[in-house]
Coordinates of C-alpha atoms in Angstrom, one line a residue:
M15 CA -0.1 0.1 -0.3
K16 CA 1.2 3.5 -0.9
Q17 CA 2.4 5.4 2.2
R18 CA 0.5 8.9 2.7
R19 CA 3.0 11.7 2.6
T20 CA 3.7 13.0 6.2
S21 CA 2.3 16.8 6.5
L22 CA 3.1 19.6 8.5
K23 CA -0.2 18.7 10.7
D24 CA 1.0 15.4 11.5
L25 CA 4.3 16.8 13.0
A26 CA 2.3 19.2 14.9
E27 CA 0.1 16.7 16.4
R28 CA 3.1 14.5 17.5
L29 CA 4.6 17.3 18.8
G30 CA 1.7 19.0 20.7
V31 CA 2.1 22.5 18.8
S32 CA 0.5 24.5 16.3
I33 CA 1.2 24.1 12.5
A34 CA 2.5 27.4 12.4
T35 CA 5.0 26.5 14.9
V36 CA 6.4 23.6 13.1
S37 CA 6.3 25.6 9.8
R38 CA 8.5 28.5 11.7
A39 CA 10.9 25.6 13.0
L40 CA 11.4 24.0 9.4
R41 CA 12.2 27.4 8.2
G42 CA 14.8 28.1 11.1
S43 CA 13.0 31.3 12.5
H44 CA 13.9 32.7 15.5
E45 CA 10.4 33.2 16.9
V46 CA 10.7 29.1 17.9
G47 CA 13.3 28.3 20.5
E48 CA 16.6 26.5 19.5
E49 CA 15.2 23.2 21.4
M50 CA 12.0 23.4 19.5
R51 CA 13.4 23.8 16.3
A52 CA 15.8 20.7 16.9
K53 CA 12.7 18.7 18.0
V54 CA 10.8 19.4 15.1
K55 CA 13.6 18.5 12.5
A56 CA 14.5 15.5 14.3
L57 CA 10.8 14.5 13.9
A58 CA 10.8 15.6 10.4
K59 CA 13.7 13.5 9.7
E60 CA 12.2 10.3 11.4
L61 CA 9.0 10.6 9.6
N62 CA 10.8 11.4 6.1
Y63 CA 8.6 14.5 6.1
R64 CA 9.4 16.2 2.8
P65 CA 8.5 19.9 1.9
N66 CA 5.9 19.9 -1.1
P67 CA 8.0 20.7 -4.2
F68 CA 4.9 22.5 -5.8
A69 CA 4.4 24.5 -3.0
Q70 CA 8.1 25.5 -3.0
S71 CA 7.9 26.2 -6.8
L72 CA 4.9 28.4 -5.6
R73 CA 7.2 30.5 -3.2
K74 CA 10.0 30.9 -5.6
E75 CA 7.6 32.2 -8.4
A76 CA 5.7 34.0 -6.0
P77 CA 2.3 33.6 -7.4
R78 CA -1.2 35.0 -6.3
V79 CA -3.1 32.2 -5.3
I80 CA -6.2 31.6 -3.0
G81 CA -7.8 28.3 -2.0
V82 CA -11.7 27.7 -1.8
V83 CA -13.3 24.8 0.0
V84 CA -17.2 24.0 -0.7
P85 CA -19.0 20.9 0.5
N86 CA -20.6 19.9 -2.9
L87 CA -19.1 21.4 -6.2
V88 CA -21.5 19.4 -8.3
T89 CA -24.7 21.7 -7.1
H90 CA -25.6 24.7 -9.2
Y91 CA -25.5 26.8 -6.0
Y92 CA -21.5 25.9 -5.2
A93 CA -20.6 26.2 -8.7
A94 CA -22.2 29.5 -9.1
V95 CA -20.5 30.9 -6.3
L96 CA -16.7 29.5 -7.2
D97 CA -17.8 31.0 -10.6
G98 CA -18.1 34.7 -8.7
I99 CA -14.9 34.0 -6.6
E100 CA -13.0 33.2 -9.9
E101 CA -14.5 36.0 -11.9
H102 CA -13.4 38.5 -9.2
A103 CA -10.1 36.7 -8.5
R104 CA -9.1 36.9 -11.9
G105 CA -9.6 40.4 -12.4
Q106 CA -7.2 41.0 -9.5
G107 CA -4.4 38.6 -10.8
Y108 CA -5.2 35.8 -8.9
S109 CA -5.7 32.3 -9.5
V110 CA -8.3 30.0 -7.7
F111 CA -7.9 26.4 -6.5
S112 CA -10.8 24.7 -5.4
S113 CA -11.2 21.7 -3.3
N114 CA -14.5 19.7 -2.5
S115 CA -15.1 18.2 0.6
H116 CA -18.0 16.1 -0.1
E117 CA -19.9 17.4 2.9
D118 CA -16.8 15.5 4.8
H119 CA -15.5 17.1 8.2
T120 CA -12.1 14.8 7.4
L121 CA -11.9 16.1 3.5
E122 CA -12.3 19.7 4.7
E123 CA -9.7 19.2 7.3
M124 CA -7.5 17.6 4.6
A125 CA -8.2 20.2 1.9
I126 CA -7.4 23.2 4.7
D127 CA -4.1 21.1 5.5
N128 CA -2.9 21.2 1.7
F129 CA -3.7 24.9 1.1
I130 CA -1.8 25.6 4.4
S131 CA 1.0 23.3 2.5
M132 CA 0.7 25.2 -0.7
H133 CA 0.8 28.5 0.9
V134 CA -1.9 30.0 -0.8
E135 CA -2.6 33.9 0.3
G136 CA -5.9 32.9 1.5
I137 CA -9.0 30.7 1.9
I138 CA -12.2 30.9 1.2
A139 CA -14.5 27.9 2.7
C140 CA -18.1 27.2 3.5
L141 CA -18.6 24.3 6.2
A142 CA -19.2 20.5 5.5
Q143 CA -22.5 19.8 7.1
D144 CA -20.8 17.3 9.8
T145 CA -18.3 19.9 11.0
V146 CA -19.0 20.7 14.4
D147 CA -15.2 20.6 15.7
Y148 CA -13.7 24.1 14.4
S149 CA -10.2 23.5 15.4
H150 CA -8.4 23.6 12.1
F151 CA -10.1 26.9 11.3
K152 CA -8.7 28.2 15.0
E153 CA -5.2 27.1 13.5
I154 CA -5.5 29.2 10.3
Y155 CA -6.4 32.1 12.7
E156 CA -3.6 31.5 14.6
M157 CA -1.1 31.1 11.6
G158 CA -2.5 34.5 10.2
I159 CA -3.9 33.5 7.0
P160 CA -6.6 34.9 5.8
L161 CA -9.9 33.3 5.6
V162 CA -13.4 34.2 4.8
F163 CA -16.4 31.9 5.2
F164 CA -19.4 31.8 2.9
A165 CA -23.2 30.4 3.3
R166 CA -22.3 28.3 6.6
T167 CA -20.1 29.8 8.9
C168 CA -18.5 29.8 12.1
L169 CA -16.1 31.7 14.4
P170 CA -17.8 35.2 13.4
E171 CA -15.3 36.6 16.3
L172 CA -12.4 35.7 14.3
F173 CA -13.3 35.7 10.7
S174 CA -15.4 37.8 8.0
Q175 CA -18.7 36.0 6.3
V176 CA -21.1 36.4 3.5
V177 CA -24.4 35.2 4.2
A178 CA -28.0 35.2 2.4
D179 CA -30.9 36.5 4.5
G180 CA -32.3 33.2 4.6
D181 CA -34.7 34.2 7.4
I182 CA -36.3 36.9 5.8
A183 CA -36.6 34.6 2.7
A184 CA -38.0 31.9 4.3
Q185 CA -40.6 34.1 6.3
N186 CA -41.8 35.7 3.2
A187 CA -41.7 32.3 1.4
T188 CA -43.9 31.0 4.1
Q189 CA -46.0 33.9 4.5
H190 CA -47.0 33.3 0.6
L191 CA -47.9 30.1 1.2
I192 CA -50.3 31.1 4.0
E193 CA -51.7 33.8 1.9
N194 CA -52.6 31.1 -0.9
G195 CA -54.4 29.1 1.8
C196 CA -52.0 26.4 3.3
R197 CA -52.0 26.0 7.1
R198 CA -50.2 22.7 7.5
I199 CA -46.9 24.0 6.0
A200 CA -43.7 21.6 6.6
F201 CA -40.2 22.8 6.8
V202 CA -37.6 20.1 5.4
G203 CA -34.2 21.0 6.0
G204 CA -30.5 20.0 7.0
P205 CA -28.6 19.7 10.2
N206 CA -29.8 21.8 13.0
H207 CA -26.5 22.8 14.1
L208 CA -25.8 24.8 10.8
D209 CA -26.4 28.4 11.1
M210 CA -28.0 28.8 7.7
V211 CA -30.3 26.0 8.6
I212 CA -31.2 28.0 12.0
R213 CA -31.7 31.3 10.0
R214 CA -34.2 29.6 7.7
K215 CA -36.2 27.8 9.9
H216 CA -36.6 30.9 12.2
G217 CA -37.8 32.8 9.3
Y218 CA -40.1 30.0 8.5
L219 CA -41.5 29.6 12.1
E220 CA -41.7 33.7 12.6
A221 CA -44.5 33.7 9.8
L222 CA -46.4 30.9 11.4
R223 CA -46.4 32.8 14.8
D224 CA -47.2 36.2 13.0
N225 CA -50.3 34.5 11.4
R226 CA -51.1 32.5 14.8
I227 CA -50.7 29.2 13.2
P228 CA -49.9 26.6 16.0
I229 CA -46.1 25.2 15.4
E230 CA -46.4 21.4 15.0
R231 CA -43.0 19.4 15.9
E232 CA -43.9 16.7 13.5
L233 CA -44.0 19.4 10.6
V234 CA -40.3 20.4 11.1
S235 CA -37.9 17.7 9.5
C236 CA -34.1 18.4 9.9
G237 CA -31.6 16.0 9.0
K238 CA -28.6 15.1 6.7
I239 CA -28.4 17.2 3.2
D240 CA -29.0 13.9 1.2
F241 CA -31.3 13.4 -1.6
D242 CA -32.3 9.7 -0.4
V243 CA -32.9 11.1 3.2
A244 CA -34.7 13.9 2.2
R245 CA -37.1 12.3 0.0
N246 CA -37.8 9.6 2.6
A247 CA -38.3 12.4 5.1
T248 CA -41.1 14.0 2.8
L249 CA -42.6 10.6 2.4
K250 CA -43.2 10.3 5.9
L251 CA -44.8 13.6 6.3
L252 CA -47.1 12.8 3.2
E253 CA -48.1 9.4 4.8
S254 CA -48.9 11.0 8.1
P255 CA -52.4 10.7 9.7
N256 CA -52.6 14.6 9.1
P257 CA -50.1 15.7 6.0
P258 CA -48.8 18.8 5.3
D259 CA -50.3 21.0 2.5
A260 CA -47.2 22.8 1.5
I261 CA -43.6 22.1 2.2
L262 CA -40.8 24.9 2.4
A263 CA -37.4 22.7 1.2
F264 CA -33.9 24.2 3.0
N265 CA -31.8 23.8 -0.3
D266 CA -31.7 22.6 -3.7
I267 CA -31.1 18.9 -2.9
I268 CA -33.9 18.7 -0.6
T269 CA -36.2 20.9 -2.7
Y270 CA -35.8 18.1 -5.7
A271 CA -36.0 15.2 -3.3
A272 CA -39.4 16.8 -1.7
F273 CA -40.9 17.5 -5.1
D274 CA -40.1 13.5 -6.3
A275 CA -41.5 12.3 -3.6
I276 CA -44.6 14.3 -3.8
K277 CA -44.8 13.2 -7.6
S278 CA -44.2 9.5 -6.4
K279 CA -47.4 9.6 -4.3
K280 CA -49.4 10.9 -7.4
M281 CA -50.0 13.9 -5.6
R282 CA -50.8 17.2 -7.3
I283 CA -48.5 20.1 -6.9
P284 CA -49.6 22.9 -6.1
E285 CA -53.2 21.8 -5.4
D286 CA -52.5 18.8 -2.7
V287 CA -49.3 19.9 -1.7
A288 CA -47.5 23.2 -2.6
I289 CA -43.9 23.7 -2.6
I290 CA -41.2 26.2 -2.5
G291 CA -37.2 25.6 -2.3
F292 CA -33.9 27.6 -1.9
T293 CA -32.5 26.8 -5.3
D294 CA -30.9 28.9 -7.7
G295 CA -30.7 26.5 -10.7
D296 CA -32.3 27.0 -13.9
S297 CA -34.0 23.8 -13.7
A298 CA -36.8 25.3 -11.3
A299 CA -38.2 26.6 -14.3
F300 CA -38.1 23.6 -16.5
V301 CA -39.9 21.1 -13.9
T302 CA -43.7 20.5 -14.1
P303 CA -45.3 22.4 -12.7
K304 CA -42.7 25.4 -12.6
L305 CA -41.0 25.7 -9.1
S306 CA -41.2 28.7 -7.0
A307 CA -37.8 29.2 -5.9
I308 CA -36.0 31.4 -3.1
M309 CA -32.7 32.5 -5.4
D310 CA -29.6 32.6 -3.5
Q311 CA -27.6 35.3 -5.8
A312 CA -24.9 32.6 -5.5
H313 CA -22.7 34.5 -8.1
L314 CA -22.8 37.7 -5.8
Q315 CA -22.1 35.6 -2.9
G316 CA -18.8 34.2 -4.3
K317 CA -17.9 37.9 -5.5
T318 CA -18.4 39.4 -2.1
A319 CA -16.4 36.7 -0.7
C320 CA -13.5 37.3 -2.8
E321 CA -13.5 41.0 -2.1
L322 CA -13.5 40.5 1.7
L323 CA -10.8 38.0 1.4
L324 CA -8.5 40.3 -0.8
K325 CA -9.2 43.3 1.9
N326 CA -8.0 41.0 4.3
I327 CA -4.8 39.8 2.4
N328 CA -4.0 43.4 1.6
G329 CA -4.0 44.2 5.4
D330 CA -7.5 45.2 6.4
K331 CA -7.9 43.3 9.8
K332 CA -11.8 44.5 10.1
I333 CA -14.0 41.5 10.4
Y334 CA -17.0 41.9 8.0
R335 CA -20.4 40.4 7.8
E336 CA -22.1 40.9 4.7
V337 CA -25.7 39.7 4.0
I338 CA -26.8 39.1 0.3
P339 CA -30.5 39.5 -0.3
M340 CA -32.3 36.8 -1.8
I341 CA -35.0 36.7 -4.4
L342 CA -38.2 34.8 -4.1
K343 CA -39.3 34.2 -7.7
I344 CA -43.2 32.9 -7.6
R345 CA -44.2 29.8 -10.1
D346 CA -46.6 27.4 -10.2
S347 CA -45.8 25.1 -7.8
S348 CA -46.9 27.5 -4.9
V349 CA -50.1 29.4 -6.1
K350 CA -53.2 27.5 -5.4
C351 CA -56.6 28.7 -6.7
A352 CA -58.4 28.2 -3.2
K353 CA -59.1 31.3 -1.0
P354 CA -57.4 31.6 2.3
K355 CA -59.1 29.4 4.9
N356 CA -60.5 31.0 8.0

C-alpha cells in the first residue's frame, strides 16, 4: 500500500504544537526556540517529511493564489459561488484552487491542510454539514492566514463572512404559502447545528407565529443533506395521518427530493401540496409544474467573499459580515386557486 505523505499537521500533532510553530521551526525562524527547532527537525527526519515541491515552486515564483473549499461542487449553488470568486480573483491577478469536501469534515480538514502546505495567500470556505469541531480553522487564524466564510459559517469573532438573508426569505416564502390558503406547512431542512439551517427555520417559524398558526413539531424535519434522506423524510410527512398542504425546502438537493416524493405519491402540485425551495438553478423553471424558488444570488455571494478576502490579504483586519438579499421567484408550484381558509 502506498504510504501517505507526512504533513505539517502530522508533525504538529505528534509534538503537541500548532502547525504555525512547525512551519516556522522548519524555516529556522527565531520566533521558535532552539530546542523546539531541533525537535521539529528531528521528527521531520524520522517521519521522512518532505516539503511539497509544488509549494516550493509557488513560493519561488511568488504567484497570487487563493484556495476555496466547498461542500458539494456539483450543485448549481456552489458552482455559481465559485464562478463569482474566480471572476473577481482573475480581475485582481489571482488564481483560484478549489477543493470539494463532499460534505465530509475529514476531507475538509485535508483540504485546509493542503492549502496551508501550498502557501496560498488566503482561503474561502463553506462548512461541511458534519463539521462541529472548528479547531482547524482556529489554527488558520493563529497562523495569520486570511480566511472568509460564506453560506455556512463559524467563529464570527475571528473571520469575515458572507451570508444570505435566509431568515427573511423563508419568512416571506412561508407568508406567500399562507396567503395561498396553506395552513399545514412543513419545513424540510438540514442539520440543526448549521447556522444556515437555523436562519431559514427561524424565518419559517416567525411567519407561522405572525399568522397565529400553531407550530407543530412533526411538520419540522431536519436531517442530513442527502437526496434519499430528504425524500424519505418527505414521504413520512405525506403518509402521516394529517399530512402537510405545503413544504418549504432548505436547499436544491432537498427541494428536488421533496418534489420527487410528492410526485411519487401521485399528489398534485400545488393543489394537494404546494412547494417552495431554496434553489438558484435554472432547472426550477423547467420542471412541471414550474417551481417557485428562493434564489441565492450565488455569483454575487462568491464575488463578495473574494472581495473581503483580498481586503484581508491587503492588510484590512476588520471583521465583516455581509448579507446578500435573496430573491423569491413565484411560479406555479406554490399558487393555489383556493381562497385562504379562516
